[in-house]
Amino acid sequence: MAPHGGGCGDVGMGGADAAPAEERFGRERPVPPATFSMLYESHDGRLCLFEDEDGHLTSVDASKLV
């Protein structure tokens, strides 16, 4: 019995006959990024509160957004 990947018909990584990643891994294309609205920004601008289109809230330390 041949080890896994040792067959003649295997396609190497990035070969000319390689299938797109969606076909190889059975995944669909990524979902586009969500739409956010800024609800609050602190006076010093270091803390922001965002809401996405589904109503989820996220607070962000603006110094980390560089």
XYZ file of C-alpha atoms in Angstrom:
66
model
C 0.000 0.000 0.000
C 1.420 3.407 -1.011
C 1.747 6.168 1.595
C -0.790 8.993 1.488
C 0.022 11.453 -1.288
C 2.244 9.070 -3.209
C -0.079 8.419 -6.152
C 0.747 9.414 -9.706
C -2.333 11.591 -10.135
C -1.724 13.844 -7.125
C -1.418 17.545 -7.782
C 1.333 19.436 -5.983
C 0.814 22.694 -4.152
C 0.309 25.550 -6.611
C 0.669 23.379 -9.704
C -0.847 24.399 -13.027
C -3.681 21.899 -12.514
C -4.393 22.932 -8.909
C -8.073 23.502 -8.086
C -9.196 26.755 -6.431
C -9.066 26.726 -2.624
C -12.876 26.602 -2.408
C -12.893 23.260 -4.251
C -9.857 21.783 -2.476
C -11.068 22.537 1.031
C -14.852 22.485 0.514
C -15.301 26.079 1.718
C -17.143 28.962 0.171
C -15.597 32.361 -0.415
C -15.256 34.555 2.681
C -18.175 36.733 3.702
C -17.624 40.458 3.103
C -16.786 42.511 6.198
C -19.622 43.773 8.385
C -20.871 47.339 8.383
C -20.191 49.184 11.636
C -21.551 52.454 13.006
C -19.691 54.394 15.683
C -22.031 55.082 18.599
C -19.627 56.734 21.028
C -16.118 58.163 21.151
C -14.493 59.249 24.425
C -13.327 62.848 24.808
C -9.684 61.855 24.452
C -10.475 59.616 21.434
C -8.953 56.509 22.988
C -12.158 54.481 23.363
C -14.782 53.945 20.674
C -18.030 51.974 20.791
C -19.308 50.434 17.554
C -22.502 48.611 16.595
C -22.671 46.220 13.634
C -25.644 45.727 11.323
C -26.972 42.913 13.569
C -26.924 45.062 16.718
C -23.778 43.570 18.287
C -21.712 46.069 20.287
C -17.917 46.240 20.281
C -15.647 48.591 22.196
C -12.236 49.324 20.752
C -9.085 50.862 22.198
C -8.327 53.252 19.317
C -4.592 53.110 20.010
C -4.690 49.482 18.755
C -6.086 50.527 15.339
C -2.775 51.624 13.862
